[in-house]
Short mmCIF file of N, CA and C in Angstrom, two decimals:
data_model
loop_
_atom_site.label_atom_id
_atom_site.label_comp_id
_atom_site.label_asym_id
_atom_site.label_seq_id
_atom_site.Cartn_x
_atom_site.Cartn_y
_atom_site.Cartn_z
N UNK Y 17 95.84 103.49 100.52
CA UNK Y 17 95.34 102.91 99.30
C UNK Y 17 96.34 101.85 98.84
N UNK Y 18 96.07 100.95 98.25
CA UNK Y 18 96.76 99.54 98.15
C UNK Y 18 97.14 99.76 96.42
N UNK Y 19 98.32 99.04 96.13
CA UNK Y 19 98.49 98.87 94.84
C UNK Y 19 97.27 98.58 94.26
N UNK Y 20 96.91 98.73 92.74
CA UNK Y 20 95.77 98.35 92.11
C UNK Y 20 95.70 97.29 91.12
N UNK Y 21 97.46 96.46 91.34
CA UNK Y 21 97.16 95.71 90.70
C UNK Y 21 97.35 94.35 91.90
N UNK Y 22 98.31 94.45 92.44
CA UNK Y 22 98.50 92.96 93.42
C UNK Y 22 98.07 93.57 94.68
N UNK Y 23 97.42 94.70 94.97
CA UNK Y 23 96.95 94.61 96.93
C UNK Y 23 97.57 95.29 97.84
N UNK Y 24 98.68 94.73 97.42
CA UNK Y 24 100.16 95.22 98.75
C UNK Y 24 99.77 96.80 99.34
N UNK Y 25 100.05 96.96 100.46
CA UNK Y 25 99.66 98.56 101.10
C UNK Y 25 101.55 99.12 101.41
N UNK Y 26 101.06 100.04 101.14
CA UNK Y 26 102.29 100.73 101.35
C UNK Y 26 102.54 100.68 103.51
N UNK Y 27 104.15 101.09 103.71
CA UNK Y 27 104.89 100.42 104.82
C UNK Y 27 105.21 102.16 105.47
N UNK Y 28 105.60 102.35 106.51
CA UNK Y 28 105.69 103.38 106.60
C UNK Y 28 106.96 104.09 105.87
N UNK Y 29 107.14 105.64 105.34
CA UNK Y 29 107.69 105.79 104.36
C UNK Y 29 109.28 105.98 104.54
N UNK Y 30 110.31 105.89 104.32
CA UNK Y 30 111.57 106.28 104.68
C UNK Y 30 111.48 107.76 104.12
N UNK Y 31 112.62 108.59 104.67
CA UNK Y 31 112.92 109.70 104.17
C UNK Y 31 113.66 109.76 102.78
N UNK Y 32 112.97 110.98 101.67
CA UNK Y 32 113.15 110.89 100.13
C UNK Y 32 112.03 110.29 99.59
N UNK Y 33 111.97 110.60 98.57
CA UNK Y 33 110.83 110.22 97.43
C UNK Y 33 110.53 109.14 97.89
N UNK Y 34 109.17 108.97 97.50
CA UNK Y 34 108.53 107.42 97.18
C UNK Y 34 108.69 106.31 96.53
N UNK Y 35 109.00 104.73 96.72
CA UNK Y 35 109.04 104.58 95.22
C UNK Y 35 107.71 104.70 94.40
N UNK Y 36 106.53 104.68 95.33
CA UNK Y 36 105.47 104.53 94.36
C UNK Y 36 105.14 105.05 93.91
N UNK Y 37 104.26 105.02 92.89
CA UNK Y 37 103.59 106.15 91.34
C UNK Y 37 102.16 105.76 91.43
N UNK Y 38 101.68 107.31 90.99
CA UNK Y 38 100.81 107.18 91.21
C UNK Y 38 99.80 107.30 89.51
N UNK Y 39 98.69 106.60 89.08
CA UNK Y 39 98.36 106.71 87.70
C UNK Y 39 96.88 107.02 87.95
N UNK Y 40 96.57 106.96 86.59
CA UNK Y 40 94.73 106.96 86.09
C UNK Y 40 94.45 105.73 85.85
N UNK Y 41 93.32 105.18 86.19
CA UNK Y 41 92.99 103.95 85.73
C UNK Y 41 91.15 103.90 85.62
N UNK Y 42 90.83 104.39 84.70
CA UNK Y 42 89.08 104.03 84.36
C UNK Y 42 88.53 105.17 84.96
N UNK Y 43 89.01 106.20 84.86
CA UNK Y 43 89.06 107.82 85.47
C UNK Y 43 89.27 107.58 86.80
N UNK Y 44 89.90 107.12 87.70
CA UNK Y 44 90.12 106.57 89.03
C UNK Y 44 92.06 106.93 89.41
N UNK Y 45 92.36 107.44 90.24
CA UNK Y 45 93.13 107.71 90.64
C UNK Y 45 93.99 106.23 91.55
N UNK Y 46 95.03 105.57 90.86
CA UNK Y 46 95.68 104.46 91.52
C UNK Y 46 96.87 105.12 92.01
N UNK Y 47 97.72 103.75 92.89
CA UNK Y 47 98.69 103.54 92.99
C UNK Y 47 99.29 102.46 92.78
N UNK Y 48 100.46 102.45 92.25
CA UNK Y 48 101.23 101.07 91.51
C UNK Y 48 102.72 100.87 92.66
N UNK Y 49 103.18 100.13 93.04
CA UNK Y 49 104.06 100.05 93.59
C UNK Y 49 105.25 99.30 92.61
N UNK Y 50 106.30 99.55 93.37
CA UNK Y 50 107.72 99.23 92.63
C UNK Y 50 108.16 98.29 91.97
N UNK Y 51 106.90 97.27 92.87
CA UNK Y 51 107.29 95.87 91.95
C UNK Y 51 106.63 95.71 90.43
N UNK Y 52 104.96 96.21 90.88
CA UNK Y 52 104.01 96.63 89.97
C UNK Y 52 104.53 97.29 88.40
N UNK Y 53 104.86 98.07 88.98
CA UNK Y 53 105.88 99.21 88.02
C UNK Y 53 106.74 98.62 86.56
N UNK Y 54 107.45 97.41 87.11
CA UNK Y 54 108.64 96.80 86.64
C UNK Y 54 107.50 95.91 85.03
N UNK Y 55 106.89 95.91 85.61
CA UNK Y 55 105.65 95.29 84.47
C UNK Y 55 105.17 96.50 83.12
N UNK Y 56 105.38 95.92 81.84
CA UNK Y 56 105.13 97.17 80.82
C UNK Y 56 103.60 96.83 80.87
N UNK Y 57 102.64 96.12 80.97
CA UNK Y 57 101.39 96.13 81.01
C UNK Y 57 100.37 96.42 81.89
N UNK Y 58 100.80 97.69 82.21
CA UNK Y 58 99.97 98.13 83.52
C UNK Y 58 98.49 98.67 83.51
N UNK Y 59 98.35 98.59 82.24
CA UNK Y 59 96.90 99.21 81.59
C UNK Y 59 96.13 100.35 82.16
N UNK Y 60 97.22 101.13 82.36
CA UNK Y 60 96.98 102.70 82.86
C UNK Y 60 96.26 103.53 81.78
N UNK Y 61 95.36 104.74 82.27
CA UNK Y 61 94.84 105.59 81.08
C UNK Y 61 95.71 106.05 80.82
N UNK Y 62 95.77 106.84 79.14
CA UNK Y 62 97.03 107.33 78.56
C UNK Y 62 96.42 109.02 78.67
N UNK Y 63 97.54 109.90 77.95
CA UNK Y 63 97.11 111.27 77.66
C UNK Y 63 96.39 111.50 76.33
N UNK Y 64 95.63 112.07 76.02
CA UNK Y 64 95.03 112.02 74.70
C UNK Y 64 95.86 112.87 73.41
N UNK Y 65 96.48 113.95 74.36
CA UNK Y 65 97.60 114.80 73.81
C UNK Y 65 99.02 114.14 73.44
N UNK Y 66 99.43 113.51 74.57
CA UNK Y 66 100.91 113.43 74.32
C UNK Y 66 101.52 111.84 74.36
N UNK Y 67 99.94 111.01 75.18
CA UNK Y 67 99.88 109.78 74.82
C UNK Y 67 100.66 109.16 76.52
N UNK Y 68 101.12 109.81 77.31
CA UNK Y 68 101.91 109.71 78.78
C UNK Y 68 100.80 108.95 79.76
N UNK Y 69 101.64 108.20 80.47
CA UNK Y 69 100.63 107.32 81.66
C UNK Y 69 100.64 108.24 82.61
N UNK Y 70 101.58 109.81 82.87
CA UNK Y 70 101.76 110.09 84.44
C UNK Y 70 100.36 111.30 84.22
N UNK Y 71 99.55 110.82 84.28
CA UNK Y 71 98.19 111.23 84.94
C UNK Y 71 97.98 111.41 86.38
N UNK Y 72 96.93 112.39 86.75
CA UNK Y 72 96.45 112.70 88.28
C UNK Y 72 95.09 113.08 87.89
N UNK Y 73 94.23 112.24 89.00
CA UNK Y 73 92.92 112.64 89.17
C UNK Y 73 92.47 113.37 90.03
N UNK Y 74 92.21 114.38 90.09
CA UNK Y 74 91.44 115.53 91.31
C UNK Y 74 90.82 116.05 91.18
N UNK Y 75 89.60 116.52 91.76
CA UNK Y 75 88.80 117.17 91.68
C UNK Y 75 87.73 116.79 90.35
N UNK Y 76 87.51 115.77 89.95
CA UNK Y 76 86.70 115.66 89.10
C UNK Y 76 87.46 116.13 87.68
N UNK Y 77 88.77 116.30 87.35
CA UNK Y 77 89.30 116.05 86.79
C UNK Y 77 90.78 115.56 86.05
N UNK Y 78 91.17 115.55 85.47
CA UNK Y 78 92.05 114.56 84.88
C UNK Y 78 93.47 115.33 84.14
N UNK Y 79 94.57 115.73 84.91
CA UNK Y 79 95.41 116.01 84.24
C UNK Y 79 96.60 115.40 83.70
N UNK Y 80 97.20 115.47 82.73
CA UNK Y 80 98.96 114.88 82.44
C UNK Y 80 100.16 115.95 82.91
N UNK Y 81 100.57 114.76 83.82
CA UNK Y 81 102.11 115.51 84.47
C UNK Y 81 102.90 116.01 83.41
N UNK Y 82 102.87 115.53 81.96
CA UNK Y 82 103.82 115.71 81.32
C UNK Y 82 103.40 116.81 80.31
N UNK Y 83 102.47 116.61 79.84
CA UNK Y 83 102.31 118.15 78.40
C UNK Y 83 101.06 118.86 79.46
N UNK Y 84 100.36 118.98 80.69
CA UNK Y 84 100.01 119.69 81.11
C UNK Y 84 98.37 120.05 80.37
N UNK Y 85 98.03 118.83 80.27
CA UNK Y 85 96.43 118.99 79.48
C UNK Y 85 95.48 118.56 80.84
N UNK Y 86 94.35 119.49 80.37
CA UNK Y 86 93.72 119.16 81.73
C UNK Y 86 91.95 118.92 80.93
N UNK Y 87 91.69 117.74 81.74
CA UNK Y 87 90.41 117.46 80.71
C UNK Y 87 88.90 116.66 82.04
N UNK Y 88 88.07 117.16 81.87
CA UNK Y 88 87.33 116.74 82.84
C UNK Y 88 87.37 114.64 82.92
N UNK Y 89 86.99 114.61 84.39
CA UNK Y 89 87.27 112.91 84.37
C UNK Y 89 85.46 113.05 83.93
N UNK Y 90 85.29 111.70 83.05
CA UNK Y 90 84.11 111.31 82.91
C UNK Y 90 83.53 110.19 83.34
N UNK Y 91 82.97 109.80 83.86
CA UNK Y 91 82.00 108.71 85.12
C UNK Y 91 80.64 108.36 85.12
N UNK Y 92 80.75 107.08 84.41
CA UNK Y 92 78.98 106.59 84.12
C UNK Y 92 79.00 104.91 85.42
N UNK Y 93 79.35 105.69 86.52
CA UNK Y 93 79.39 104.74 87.70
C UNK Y 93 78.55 105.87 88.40
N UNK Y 94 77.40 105.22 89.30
CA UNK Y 94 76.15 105.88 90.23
C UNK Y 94 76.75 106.31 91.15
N UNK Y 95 76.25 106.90 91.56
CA UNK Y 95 77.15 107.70 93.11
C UNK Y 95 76.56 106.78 94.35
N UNK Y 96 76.68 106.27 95.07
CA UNK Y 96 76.81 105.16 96.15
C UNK Y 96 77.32 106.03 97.11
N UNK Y 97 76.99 105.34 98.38
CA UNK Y 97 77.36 106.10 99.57
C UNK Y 97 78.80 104.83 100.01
N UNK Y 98 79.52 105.38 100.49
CA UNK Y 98 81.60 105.01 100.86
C UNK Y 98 81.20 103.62 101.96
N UNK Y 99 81.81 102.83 101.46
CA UNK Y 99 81.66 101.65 102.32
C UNK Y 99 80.50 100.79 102.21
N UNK Y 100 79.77 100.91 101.07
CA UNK Y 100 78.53 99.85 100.85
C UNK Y 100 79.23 98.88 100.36
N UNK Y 101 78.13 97.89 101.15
CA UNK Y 101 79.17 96.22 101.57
C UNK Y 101 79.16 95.56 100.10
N UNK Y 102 79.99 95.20 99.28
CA UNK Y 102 79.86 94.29 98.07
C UNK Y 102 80.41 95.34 97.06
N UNK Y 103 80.24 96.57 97.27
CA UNK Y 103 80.84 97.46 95.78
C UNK Y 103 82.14 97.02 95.97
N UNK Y 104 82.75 96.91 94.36
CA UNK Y 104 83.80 97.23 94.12
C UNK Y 104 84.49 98.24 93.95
N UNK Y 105 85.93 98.50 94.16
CA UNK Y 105 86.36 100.25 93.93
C UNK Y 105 87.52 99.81 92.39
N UNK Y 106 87.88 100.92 91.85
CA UNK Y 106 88.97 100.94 91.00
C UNK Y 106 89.53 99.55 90.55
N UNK Y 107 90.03 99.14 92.04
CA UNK Y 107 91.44 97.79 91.50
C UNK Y 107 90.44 96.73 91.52
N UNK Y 108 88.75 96.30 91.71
CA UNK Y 108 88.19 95.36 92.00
C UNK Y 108 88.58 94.84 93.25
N UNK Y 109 88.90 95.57 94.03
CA UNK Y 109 88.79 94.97 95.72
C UNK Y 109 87.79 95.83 96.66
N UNK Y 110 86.85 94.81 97.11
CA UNK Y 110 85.80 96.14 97.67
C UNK Y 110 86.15 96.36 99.00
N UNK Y 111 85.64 97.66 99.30
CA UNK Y 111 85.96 98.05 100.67
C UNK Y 111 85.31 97.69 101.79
N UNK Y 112 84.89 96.25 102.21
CA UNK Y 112 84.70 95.94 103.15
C UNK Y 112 85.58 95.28 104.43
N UNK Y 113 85.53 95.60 105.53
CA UNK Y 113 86.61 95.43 106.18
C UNK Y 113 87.12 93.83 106.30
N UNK Y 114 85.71 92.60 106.09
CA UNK Y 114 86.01 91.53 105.77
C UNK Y 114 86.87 91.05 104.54
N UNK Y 115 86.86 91.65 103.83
CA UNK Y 115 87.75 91.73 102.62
C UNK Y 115 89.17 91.70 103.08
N UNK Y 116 89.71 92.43 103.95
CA UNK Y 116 91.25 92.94 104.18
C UNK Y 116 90.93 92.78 105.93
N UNK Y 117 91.32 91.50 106.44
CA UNK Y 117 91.46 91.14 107.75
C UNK Y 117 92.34 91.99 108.47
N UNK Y 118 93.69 92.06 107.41
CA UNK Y 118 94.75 92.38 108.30
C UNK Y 118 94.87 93.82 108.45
N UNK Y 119 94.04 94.61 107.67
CA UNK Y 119 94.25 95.68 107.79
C UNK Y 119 93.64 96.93 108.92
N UNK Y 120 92.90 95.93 109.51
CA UNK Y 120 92.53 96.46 111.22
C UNK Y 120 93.40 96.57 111.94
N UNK Y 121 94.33 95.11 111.77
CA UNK Y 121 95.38 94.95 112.57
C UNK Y 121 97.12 96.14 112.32
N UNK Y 122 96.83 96.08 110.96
CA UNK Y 122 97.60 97.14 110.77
C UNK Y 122 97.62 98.82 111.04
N UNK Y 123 96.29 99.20 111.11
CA UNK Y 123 95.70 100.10 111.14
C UNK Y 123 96.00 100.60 112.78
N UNK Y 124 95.71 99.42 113.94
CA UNK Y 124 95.27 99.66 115.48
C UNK Y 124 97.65 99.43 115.86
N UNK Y 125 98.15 98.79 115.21
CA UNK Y 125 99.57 98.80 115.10
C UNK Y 125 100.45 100.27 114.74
N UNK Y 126 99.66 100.71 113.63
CA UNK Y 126 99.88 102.42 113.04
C UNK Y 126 99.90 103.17 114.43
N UNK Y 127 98.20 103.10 114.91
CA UNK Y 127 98.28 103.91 115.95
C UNK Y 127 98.61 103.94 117.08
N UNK Y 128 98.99 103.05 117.17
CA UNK Y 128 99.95 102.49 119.14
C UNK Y 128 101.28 103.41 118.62
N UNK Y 129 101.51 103.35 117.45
CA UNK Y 129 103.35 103.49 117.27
C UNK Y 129 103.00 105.06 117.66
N UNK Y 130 102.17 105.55 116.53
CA UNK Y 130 102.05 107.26 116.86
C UNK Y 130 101.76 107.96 118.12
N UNK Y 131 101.09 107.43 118.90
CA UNK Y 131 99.89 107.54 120.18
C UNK Y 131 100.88 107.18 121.19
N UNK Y 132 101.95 106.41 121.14
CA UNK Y 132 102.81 105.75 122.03
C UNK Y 132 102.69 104.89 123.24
N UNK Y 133 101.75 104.08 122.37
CA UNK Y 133 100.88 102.92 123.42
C UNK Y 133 101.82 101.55 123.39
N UNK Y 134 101.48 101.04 123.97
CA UNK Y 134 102.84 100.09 124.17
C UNK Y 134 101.72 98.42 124.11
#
């Protein structure tokens, strides 16, 4: 999954934490990367309780990392079947593979390294 605000895809990970974070955005589960981050206007959902951006979306609902409130996510977006050509997702980048050229190429690069294809 690509940052949700500039694109960038995450690299493979070094050992230790991530830098990236992960937020709520329009009941949608993002990721913001490090550079992303450094920005106070990230227009993340807040907590309704404690007012905190470190939200997680799962399972159809919506918790805060920080005071531990857990509240159903709510969604007046149609249910669509994964990969219909032209939807947009979360960050407004849709998931068509014409959209993100390089990420075939990145993708068939991933798996030579793992697979040990040369």
């Amino acid at each position: 999954m690509p940052c949700y605000r500039c694109g960038a895809r995450q690299t493979d990970p070094v050992r230790g934490a991530s830098p990236w974070k992960r937020g709520v955005r329009h009941e949608a589960q993002v990721l913001v990367c490090p550079d992303c981050q450094r920005a106070h206007d990230l227009d993340l959902d807040t907590c309704a309780s404690c007012g905190s951006v470190a939200l997680i979306c799962r399972l159809g609902e919506v918790e805060c990392r920080s005071c531990g409130a857990v509240r159903l996510a709510r969604s007046n977006d149609p249910l669509v079947p994964a990969g219909s050509p032209g939807l947009a997702g979360p960050s407004g980048v849709t998931g068509t593979p014409e959209s993100s050229p390089g990420l075939a190429a990145e993708v068939e690069a991933a798996l030579n390294r793992v697979l040990g294809r040369s």
